Backbone as a chain_set.jsonl record, in Angstrom:
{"seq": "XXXXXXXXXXXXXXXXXXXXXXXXXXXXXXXXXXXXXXXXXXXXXXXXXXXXXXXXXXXXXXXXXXXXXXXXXXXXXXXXXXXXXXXXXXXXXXXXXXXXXXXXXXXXXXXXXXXXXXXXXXXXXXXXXXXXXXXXXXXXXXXXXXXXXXXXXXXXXXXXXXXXXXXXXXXXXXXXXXXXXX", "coords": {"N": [[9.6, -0.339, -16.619], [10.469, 2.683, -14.636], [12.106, 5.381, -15.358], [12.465, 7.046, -13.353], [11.83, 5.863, -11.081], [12.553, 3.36, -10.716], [11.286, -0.048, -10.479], [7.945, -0.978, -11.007], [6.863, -1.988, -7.679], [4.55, -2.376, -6.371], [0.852, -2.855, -6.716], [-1.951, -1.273, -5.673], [-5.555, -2.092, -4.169], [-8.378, -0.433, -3.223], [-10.505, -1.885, -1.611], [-14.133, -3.129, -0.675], [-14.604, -4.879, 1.081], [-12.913, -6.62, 2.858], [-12.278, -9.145, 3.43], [-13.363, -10.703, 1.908], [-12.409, -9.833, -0.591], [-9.654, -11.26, -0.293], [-10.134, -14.272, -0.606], [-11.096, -14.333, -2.867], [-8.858, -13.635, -4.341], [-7.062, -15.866, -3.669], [-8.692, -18.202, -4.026], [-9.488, -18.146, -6.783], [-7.877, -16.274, -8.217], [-5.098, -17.64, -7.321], [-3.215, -16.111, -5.951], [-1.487, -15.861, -2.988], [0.249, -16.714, 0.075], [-1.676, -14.089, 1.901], [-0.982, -11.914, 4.535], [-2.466, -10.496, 6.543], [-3.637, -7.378, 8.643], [-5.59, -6.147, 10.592], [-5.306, -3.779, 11.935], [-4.066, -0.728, 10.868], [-0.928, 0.174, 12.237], [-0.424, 3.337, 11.868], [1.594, 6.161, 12.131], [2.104, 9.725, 12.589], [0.313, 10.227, 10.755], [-1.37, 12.111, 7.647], [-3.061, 14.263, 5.86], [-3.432, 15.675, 2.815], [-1.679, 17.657, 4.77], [-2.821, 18.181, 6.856], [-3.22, 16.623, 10.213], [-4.321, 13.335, 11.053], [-6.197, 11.146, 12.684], [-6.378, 7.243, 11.979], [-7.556, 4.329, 10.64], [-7.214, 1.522, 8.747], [-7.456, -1.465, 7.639], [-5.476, -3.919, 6.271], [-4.028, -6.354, 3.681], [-1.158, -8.204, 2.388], [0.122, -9.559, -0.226], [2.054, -11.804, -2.59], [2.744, -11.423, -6.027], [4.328, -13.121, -8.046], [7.012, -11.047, -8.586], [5.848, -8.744, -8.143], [3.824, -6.913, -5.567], [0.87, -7.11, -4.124], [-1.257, -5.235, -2.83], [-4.214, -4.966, -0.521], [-7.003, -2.934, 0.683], [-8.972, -2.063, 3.139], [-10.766, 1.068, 4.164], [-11.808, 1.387, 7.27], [-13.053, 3.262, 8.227], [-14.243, 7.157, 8.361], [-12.406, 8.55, 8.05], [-10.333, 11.641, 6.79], [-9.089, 10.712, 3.954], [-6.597, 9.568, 0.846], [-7.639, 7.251, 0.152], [-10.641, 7.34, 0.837], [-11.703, 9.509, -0.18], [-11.051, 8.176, -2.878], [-13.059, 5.783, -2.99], [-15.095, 7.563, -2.639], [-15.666, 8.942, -5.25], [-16.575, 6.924, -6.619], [-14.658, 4.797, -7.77], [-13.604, 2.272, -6.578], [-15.427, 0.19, -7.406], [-14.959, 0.346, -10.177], [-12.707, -0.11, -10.678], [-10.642, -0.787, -9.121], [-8.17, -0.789, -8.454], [-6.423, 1.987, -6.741], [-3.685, 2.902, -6.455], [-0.151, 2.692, -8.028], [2.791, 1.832, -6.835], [6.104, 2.425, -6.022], [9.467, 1.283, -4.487], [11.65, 2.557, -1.64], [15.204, 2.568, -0.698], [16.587, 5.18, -0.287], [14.365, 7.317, 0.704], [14.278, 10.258, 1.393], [15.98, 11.013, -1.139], [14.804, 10.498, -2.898], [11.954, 11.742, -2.607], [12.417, 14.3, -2.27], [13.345, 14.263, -5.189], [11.198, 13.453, -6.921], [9.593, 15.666, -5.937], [10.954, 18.166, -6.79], [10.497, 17.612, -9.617], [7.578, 18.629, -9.558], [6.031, 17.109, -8.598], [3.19, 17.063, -6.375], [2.251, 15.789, -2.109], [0.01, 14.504, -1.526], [-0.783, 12.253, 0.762], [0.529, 10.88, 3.501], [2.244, 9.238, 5.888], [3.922, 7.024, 8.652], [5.229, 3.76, 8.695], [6.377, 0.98, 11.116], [9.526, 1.869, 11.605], [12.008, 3.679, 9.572], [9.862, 3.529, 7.88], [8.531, 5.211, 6.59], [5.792, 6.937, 4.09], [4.31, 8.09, 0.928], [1.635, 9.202, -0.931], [1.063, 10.622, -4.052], [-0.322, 13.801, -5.859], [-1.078, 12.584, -8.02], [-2.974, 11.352, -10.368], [-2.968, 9.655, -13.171], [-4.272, 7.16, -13.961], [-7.785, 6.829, -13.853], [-8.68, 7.6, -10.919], [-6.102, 6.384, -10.304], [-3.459, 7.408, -8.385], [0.368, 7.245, -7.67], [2.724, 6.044, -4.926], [4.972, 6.615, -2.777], [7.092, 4.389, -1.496], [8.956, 3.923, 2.001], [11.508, 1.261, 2.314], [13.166, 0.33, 4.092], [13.337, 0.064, 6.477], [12.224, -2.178, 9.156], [9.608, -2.881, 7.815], [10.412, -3.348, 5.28], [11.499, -5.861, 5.263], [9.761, -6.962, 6.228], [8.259, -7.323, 4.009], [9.805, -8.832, 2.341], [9.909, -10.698, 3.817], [6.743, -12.049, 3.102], [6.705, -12.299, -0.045], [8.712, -13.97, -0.255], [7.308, -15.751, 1.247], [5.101, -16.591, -0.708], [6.423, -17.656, -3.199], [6.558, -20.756, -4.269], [4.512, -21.411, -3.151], [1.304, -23.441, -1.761], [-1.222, -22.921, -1.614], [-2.162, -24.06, 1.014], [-3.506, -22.443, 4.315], [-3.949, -19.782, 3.76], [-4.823, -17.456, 4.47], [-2.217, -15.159, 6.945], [-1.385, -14.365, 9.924], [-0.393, -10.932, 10.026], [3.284, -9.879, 10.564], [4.715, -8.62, 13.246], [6.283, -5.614, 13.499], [7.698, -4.2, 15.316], [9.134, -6.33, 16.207], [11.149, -7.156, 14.237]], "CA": [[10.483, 0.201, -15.611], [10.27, 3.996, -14.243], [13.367, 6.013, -15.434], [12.784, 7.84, -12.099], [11.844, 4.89, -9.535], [12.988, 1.935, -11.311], [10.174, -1.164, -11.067], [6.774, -1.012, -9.762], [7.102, -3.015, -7.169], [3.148, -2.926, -5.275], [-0.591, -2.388, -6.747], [-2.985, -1.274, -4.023], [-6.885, -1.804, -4.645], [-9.03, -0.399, -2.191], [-11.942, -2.746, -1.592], [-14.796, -2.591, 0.284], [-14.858, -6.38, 1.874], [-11.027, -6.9, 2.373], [-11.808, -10.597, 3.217], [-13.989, -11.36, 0.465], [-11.063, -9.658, -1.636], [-8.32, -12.126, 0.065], [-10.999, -14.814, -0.402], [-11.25, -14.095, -4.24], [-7.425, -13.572, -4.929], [-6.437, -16.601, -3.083], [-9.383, -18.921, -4.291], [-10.1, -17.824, -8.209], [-6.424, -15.923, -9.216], [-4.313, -18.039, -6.892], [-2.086, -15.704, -5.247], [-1.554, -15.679, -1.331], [-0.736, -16.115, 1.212], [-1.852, -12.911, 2.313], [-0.386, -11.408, 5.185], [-3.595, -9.547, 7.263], [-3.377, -6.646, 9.616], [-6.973, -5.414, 10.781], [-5.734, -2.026, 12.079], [-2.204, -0.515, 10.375], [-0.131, 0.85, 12.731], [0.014, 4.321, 11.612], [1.924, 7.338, 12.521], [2.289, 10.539, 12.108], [-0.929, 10.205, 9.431], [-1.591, 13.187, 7.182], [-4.014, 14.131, 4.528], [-3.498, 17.276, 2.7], [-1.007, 18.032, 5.515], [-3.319, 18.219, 8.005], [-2.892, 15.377, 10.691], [-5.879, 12.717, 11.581], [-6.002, 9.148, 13.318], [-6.867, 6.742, 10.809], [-8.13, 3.264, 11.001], [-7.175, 1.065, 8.096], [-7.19, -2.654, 7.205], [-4.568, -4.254, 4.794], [-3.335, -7.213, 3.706], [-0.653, -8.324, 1.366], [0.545, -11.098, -0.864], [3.043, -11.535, -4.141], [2.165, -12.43, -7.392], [5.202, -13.15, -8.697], [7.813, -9.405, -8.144], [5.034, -7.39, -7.784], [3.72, -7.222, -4.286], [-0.564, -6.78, -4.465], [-2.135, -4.736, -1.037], [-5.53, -4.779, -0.435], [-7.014, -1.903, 1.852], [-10.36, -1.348, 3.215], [-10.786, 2.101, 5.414], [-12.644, 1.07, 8.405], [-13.406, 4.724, 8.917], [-14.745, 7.758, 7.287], [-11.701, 9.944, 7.846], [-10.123, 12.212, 5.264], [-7.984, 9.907, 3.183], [-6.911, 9.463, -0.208], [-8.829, 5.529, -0.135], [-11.776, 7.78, 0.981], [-11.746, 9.9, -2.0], [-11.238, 7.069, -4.29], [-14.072, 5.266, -2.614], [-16.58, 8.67, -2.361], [-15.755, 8.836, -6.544], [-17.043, 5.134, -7.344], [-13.528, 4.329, -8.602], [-13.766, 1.281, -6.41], [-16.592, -0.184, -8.532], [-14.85, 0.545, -11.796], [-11.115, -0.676, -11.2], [-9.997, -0.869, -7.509], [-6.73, 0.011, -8.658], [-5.855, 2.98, -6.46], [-1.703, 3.29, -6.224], [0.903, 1.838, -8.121], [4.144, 2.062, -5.55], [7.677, 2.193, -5.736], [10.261, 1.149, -3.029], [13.13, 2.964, -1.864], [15.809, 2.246, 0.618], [16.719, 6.539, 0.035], [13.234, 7.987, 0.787], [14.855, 11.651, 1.337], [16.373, 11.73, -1.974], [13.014, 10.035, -3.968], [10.699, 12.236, -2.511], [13.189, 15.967, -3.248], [13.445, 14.452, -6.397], [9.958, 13.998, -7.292], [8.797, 17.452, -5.604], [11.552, 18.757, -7.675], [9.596, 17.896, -10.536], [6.363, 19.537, -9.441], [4.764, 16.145, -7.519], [2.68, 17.333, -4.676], [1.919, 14.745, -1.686], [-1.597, 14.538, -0.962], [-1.311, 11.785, 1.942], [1.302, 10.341, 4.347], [2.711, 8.632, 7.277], [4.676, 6.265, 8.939], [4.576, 2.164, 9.505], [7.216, 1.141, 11.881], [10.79, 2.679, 12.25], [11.918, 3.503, 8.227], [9.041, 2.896, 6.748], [7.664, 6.067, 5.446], [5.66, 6.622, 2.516], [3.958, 9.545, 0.426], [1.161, 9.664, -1.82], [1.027, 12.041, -5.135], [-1.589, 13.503, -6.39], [-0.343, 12.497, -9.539], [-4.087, 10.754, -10.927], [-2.553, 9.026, -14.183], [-5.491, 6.807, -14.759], [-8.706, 7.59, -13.007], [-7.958, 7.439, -9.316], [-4.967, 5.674, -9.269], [-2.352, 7.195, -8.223], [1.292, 7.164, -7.583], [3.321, 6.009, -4.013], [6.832, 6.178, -2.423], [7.349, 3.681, 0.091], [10.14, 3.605, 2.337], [11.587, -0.005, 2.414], [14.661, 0.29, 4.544], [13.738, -0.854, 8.314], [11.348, -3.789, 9.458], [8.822, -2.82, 6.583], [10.932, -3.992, 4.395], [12.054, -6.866, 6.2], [8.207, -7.872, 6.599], [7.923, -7.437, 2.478], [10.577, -9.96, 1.703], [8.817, -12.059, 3.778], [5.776, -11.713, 2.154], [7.272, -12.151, -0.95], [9.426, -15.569, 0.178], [6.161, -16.694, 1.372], [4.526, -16.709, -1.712], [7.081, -18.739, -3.555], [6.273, -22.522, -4.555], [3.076, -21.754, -2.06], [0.848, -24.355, -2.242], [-2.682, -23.001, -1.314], [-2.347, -23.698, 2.334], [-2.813, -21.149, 5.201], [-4.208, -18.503, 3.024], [-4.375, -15.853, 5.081], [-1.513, -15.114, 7.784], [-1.294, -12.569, 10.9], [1.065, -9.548, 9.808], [4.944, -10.191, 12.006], [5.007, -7.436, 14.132], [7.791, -4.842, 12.686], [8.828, -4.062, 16.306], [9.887, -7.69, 16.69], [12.044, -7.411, 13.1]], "C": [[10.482, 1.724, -15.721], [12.013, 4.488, -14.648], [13.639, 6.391, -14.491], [12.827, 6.697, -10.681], [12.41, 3.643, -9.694], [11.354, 0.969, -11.178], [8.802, -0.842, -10.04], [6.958, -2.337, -8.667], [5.41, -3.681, -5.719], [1.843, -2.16, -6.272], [-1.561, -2.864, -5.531], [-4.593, -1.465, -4.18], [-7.583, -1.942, -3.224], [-10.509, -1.508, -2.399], [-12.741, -2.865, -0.065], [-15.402, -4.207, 1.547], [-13.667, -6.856, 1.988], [-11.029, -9.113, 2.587], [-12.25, -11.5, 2.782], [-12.735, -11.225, -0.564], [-9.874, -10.905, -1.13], [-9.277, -13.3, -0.607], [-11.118, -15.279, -2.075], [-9.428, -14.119, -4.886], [-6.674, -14.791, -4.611], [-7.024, -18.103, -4.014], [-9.739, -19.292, -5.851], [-8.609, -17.241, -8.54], [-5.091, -17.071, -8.625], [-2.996, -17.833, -6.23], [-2.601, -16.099, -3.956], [0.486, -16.179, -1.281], [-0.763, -14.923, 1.417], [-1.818, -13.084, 3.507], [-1.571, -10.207, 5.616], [-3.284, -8.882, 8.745], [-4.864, -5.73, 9.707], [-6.862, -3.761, 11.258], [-4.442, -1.568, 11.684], [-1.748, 0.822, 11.353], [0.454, 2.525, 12.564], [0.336, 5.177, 12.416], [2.647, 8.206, 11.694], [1.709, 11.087, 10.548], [-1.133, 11.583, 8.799], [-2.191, 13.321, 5.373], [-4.045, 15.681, 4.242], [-2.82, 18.83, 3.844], [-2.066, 18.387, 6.606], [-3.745, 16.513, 9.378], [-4.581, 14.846, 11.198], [-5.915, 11.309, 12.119], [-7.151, 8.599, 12.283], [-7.242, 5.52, 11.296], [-8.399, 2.24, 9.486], [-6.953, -0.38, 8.407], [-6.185, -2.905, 5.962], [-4.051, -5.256, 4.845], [-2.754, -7.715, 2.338], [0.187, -9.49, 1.07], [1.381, -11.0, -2.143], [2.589, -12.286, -5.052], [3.429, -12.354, -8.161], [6.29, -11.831, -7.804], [6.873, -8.344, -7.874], [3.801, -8.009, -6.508], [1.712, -6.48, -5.022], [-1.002, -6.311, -2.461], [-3.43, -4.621, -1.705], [-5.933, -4.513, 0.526], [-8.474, -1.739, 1.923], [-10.277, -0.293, 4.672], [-12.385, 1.304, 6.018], [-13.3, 2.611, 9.244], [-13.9, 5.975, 7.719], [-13.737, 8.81, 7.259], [-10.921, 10.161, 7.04], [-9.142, 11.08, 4.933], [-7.938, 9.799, 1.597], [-8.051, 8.005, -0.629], [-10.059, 6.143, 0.167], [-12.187, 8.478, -0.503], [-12.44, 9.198, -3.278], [-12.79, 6.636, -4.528], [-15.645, 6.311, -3.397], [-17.02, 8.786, -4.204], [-16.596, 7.728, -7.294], [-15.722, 4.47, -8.104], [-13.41, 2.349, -7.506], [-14.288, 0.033, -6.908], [-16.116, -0.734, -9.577], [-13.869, -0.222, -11.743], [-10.785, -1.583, -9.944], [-8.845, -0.508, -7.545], [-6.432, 1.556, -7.873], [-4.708, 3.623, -6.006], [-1.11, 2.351, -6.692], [2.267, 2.221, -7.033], [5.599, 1.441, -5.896], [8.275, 2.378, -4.411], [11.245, 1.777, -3.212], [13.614, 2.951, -0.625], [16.354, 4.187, 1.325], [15.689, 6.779, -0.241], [13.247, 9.391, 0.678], [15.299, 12.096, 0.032], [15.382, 11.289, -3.134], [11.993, 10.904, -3.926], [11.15, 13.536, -3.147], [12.769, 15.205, -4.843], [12.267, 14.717, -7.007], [8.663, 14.926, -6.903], [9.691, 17.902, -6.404], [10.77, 18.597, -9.047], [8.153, 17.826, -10.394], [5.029, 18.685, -8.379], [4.314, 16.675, -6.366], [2.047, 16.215, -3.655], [0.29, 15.118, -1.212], [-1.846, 13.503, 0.52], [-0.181, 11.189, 2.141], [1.755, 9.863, 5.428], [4.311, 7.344, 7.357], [4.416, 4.543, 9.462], [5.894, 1.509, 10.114], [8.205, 2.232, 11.445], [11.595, 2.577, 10.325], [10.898, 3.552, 7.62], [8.169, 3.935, 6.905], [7.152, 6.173, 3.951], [4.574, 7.996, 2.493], [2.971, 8.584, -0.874], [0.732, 10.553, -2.773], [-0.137, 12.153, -5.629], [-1.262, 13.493, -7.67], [-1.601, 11.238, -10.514], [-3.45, 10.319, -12.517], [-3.922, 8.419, -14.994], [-6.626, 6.835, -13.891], [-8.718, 6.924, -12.029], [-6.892, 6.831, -9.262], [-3.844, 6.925, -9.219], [-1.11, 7.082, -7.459], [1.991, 6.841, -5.756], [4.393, 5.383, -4.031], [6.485, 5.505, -1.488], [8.605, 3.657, 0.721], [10.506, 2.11, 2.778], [13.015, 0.017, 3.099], [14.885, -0.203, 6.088], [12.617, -1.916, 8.181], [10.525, -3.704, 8.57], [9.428, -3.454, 5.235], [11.976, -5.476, 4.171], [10.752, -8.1, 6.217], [7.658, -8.251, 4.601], [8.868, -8.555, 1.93], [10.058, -11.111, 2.599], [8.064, -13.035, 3.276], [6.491, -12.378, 0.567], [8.071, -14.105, -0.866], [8.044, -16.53, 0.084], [5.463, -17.159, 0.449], [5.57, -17.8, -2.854], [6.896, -20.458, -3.117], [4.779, -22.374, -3.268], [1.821, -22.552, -2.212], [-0.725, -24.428, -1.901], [-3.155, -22.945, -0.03], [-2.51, -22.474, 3.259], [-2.881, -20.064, 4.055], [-4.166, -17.073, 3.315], [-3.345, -15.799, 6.488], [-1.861, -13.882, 8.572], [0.155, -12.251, 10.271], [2.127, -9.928, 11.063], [4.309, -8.545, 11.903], [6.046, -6.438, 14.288], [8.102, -4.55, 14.089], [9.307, -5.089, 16.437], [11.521, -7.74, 15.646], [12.998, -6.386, 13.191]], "O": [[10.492, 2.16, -16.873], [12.978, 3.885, -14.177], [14.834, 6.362, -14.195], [13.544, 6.699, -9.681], [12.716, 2.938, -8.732], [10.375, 1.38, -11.8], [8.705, -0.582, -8.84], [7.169, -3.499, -9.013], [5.24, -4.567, -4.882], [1.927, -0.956, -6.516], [-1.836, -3.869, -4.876], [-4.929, -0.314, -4.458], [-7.547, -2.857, -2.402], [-11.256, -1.651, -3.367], [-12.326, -2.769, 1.09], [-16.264, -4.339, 2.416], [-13.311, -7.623, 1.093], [-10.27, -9.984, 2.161], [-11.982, -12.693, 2.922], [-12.196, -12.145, -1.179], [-9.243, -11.363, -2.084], [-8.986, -13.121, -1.79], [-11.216, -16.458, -2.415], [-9.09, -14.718, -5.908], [-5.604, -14.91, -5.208], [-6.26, -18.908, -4.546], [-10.163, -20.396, -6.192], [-8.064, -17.992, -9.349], [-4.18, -17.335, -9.409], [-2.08, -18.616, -5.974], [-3.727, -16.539, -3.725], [1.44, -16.066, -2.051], [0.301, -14.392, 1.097], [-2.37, -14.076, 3.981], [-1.553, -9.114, 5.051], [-2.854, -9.487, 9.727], [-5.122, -4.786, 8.959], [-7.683, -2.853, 11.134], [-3.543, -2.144, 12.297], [-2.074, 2.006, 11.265], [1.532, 2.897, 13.029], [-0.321, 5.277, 13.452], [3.378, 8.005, 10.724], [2.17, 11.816, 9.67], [-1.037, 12.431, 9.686], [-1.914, 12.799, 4.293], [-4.441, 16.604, 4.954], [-3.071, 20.034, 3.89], [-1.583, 19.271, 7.314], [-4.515, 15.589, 9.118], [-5.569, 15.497, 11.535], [-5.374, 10.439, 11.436], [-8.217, 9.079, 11.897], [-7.306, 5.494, 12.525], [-9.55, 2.134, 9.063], [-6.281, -0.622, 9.409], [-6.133, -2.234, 4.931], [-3.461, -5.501, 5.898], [-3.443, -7.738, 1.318], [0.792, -10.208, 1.866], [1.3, -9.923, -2.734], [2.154, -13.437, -5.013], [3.529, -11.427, -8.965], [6.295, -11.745, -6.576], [7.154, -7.228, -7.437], [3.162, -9.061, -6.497], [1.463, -5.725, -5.962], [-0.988, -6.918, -1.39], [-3.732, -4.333, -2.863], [-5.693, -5.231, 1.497], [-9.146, -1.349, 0.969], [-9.911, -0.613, 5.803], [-13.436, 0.906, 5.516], [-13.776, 2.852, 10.354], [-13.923, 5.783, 6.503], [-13.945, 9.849, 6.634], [-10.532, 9.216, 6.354], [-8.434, 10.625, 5.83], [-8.997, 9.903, 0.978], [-8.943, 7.911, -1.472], [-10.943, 5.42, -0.293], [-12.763, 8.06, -1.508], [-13.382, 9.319, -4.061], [-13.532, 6.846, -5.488], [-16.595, 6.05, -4.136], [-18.187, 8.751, -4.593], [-17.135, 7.811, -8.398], [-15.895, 3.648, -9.003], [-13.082, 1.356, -8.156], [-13.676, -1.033, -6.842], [-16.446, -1.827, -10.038], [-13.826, -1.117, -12.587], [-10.708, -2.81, -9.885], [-8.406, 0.158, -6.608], [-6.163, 2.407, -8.721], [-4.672, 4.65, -5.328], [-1.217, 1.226, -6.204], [2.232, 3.368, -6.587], [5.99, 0.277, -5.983], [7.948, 3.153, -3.512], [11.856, 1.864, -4.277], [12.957, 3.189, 0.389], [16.481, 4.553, 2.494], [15.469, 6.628, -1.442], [12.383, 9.913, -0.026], [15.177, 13.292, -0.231], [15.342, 11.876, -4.216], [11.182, 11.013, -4.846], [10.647, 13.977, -4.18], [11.877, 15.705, -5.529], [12.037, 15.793, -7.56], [7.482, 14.984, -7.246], [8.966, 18.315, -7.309], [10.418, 19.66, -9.556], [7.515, 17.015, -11.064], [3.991, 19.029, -7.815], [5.042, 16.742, -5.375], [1.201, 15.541, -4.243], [-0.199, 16.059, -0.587], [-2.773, 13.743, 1.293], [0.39, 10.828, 1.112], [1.293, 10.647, 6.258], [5.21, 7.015, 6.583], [3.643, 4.176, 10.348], [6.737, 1.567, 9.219], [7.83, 3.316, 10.999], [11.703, 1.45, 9.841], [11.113, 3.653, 6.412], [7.044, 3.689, 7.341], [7.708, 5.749, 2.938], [4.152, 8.676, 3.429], [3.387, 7.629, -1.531], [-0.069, 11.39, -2.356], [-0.93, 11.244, -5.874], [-1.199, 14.524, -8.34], [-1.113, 10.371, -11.239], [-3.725, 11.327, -13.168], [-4.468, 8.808, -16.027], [-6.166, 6.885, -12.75], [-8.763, 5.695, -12.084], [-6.497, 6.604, -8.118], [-3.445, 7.295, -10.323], [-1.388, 6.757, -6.305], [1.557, 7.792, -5.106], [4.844, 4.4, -4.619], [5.657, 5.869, -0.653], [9.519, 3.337, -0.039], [9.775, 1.667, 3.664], [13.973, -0.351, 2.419], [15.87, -0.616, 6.701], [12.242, -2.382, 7.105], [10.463, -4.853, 8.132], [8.772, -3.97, 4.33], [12.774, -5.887, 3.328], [10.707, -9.33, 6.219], [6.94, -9.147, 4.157], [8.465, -9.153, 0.932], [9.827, -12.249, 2.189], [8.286, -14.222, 3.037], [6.608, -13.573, 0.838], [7.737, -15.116, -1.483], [7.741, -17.483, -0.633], [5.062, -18.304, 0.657], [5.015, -18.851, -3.174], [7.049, -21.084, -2.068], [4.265, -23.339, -2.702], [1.165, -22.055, -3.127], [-1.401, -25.456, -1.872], [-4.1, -22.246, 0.335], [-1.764, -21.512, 3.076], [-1.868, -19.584, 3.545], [-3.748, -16.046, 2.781], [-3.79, -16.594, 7.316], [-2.372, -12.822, 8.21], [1.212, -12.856, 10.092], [1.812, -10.196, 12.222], [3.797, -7.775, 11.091], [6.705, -6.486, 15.327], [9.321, -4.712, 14.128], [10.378, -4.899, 17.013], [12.615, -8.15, 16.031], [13.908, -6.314, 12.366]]}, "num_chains": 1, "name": "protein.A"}
């Protein structure tokens, strides 16, 4: 547990076949269902503070309290999953963000720019649900993200999360709910 964020509550591994990766986590570790969204809704995208339309895949499932995403960029534009990728850290780990949730995003993020974190990439996925990546590299490529969990994003994660309980193999992969509906 984080003195500053409290629990991890998501590991992200970029991969470069997202539905070989569902395919493999579902089939051989036994998590799911995973929860697939072929293009993520982003806004207000930004890499190194400069803004860019992005074009990501992701889909996510619980292994127990800790929520597992799995992201493949469908594009070559700037991003930290590009980065990771351009490094070979894909290869080595896939691990690229552990993530904490917070329902106060405003007073998570001051706090950790107050102690010296700089964001390297950000946006928005519905209405609440901002999030920030640091360049805070811990172990090689991964690191660090705030998520905001306080409107339909976090609505769609307890889902997620429900769903996976007593799950019995069926229906492995699901379509993503639609956070304007929630």
């Amino acid at each position: 547990m984080s003195r500053f964020l409290g629990e991890i509550k998501q590991l992200g591994y970029v991969v470069a076949d997202i539905e070989a990766a569902m395919q493999h986590w579902t089939e051989v570790l036994g998590v799911g269902p995973f929860y697939y969204m072929e293009r993520v809704p982003l806004k207000n995208y930004r890499y190194r503070g400069q803004p860019y339309e992005i074009h990501n895949s992701v889909a996510l499932a619980n292994a127990g309290g800790v929520q597992v995403e799995l992201i493949q960029a469908r594009c070559d534009t700037p991003s930290m999953y590009r980065d990771f990728i351009q490094r070979g850290q894909e290869r080595q780990s896939g691990l690229q963000h552990v993530a904490y949730w917070t329902e106060d995003f405003e007073r998570d993020l001051a706090a950790l720019q107050a102690r010296g974190w700089t964001v390297g990439m950000s946006g928005e996925v519905g209405e609440r649900g901002r999030f920030v990546y640091f360049e805070t590299e811990y172990h090689p490529g991964t690191v660090i993200e705030l998520s905001e969990v306080a409107g339909p994003k976090g609505k769609v994660f307890k889902l997620i999360r429900s769903a996976s309980e007593n799950w019995d193999g069926r229906d492995p992969v699901r379509s993503f709910p639609d956070l304007g509906s929630l």
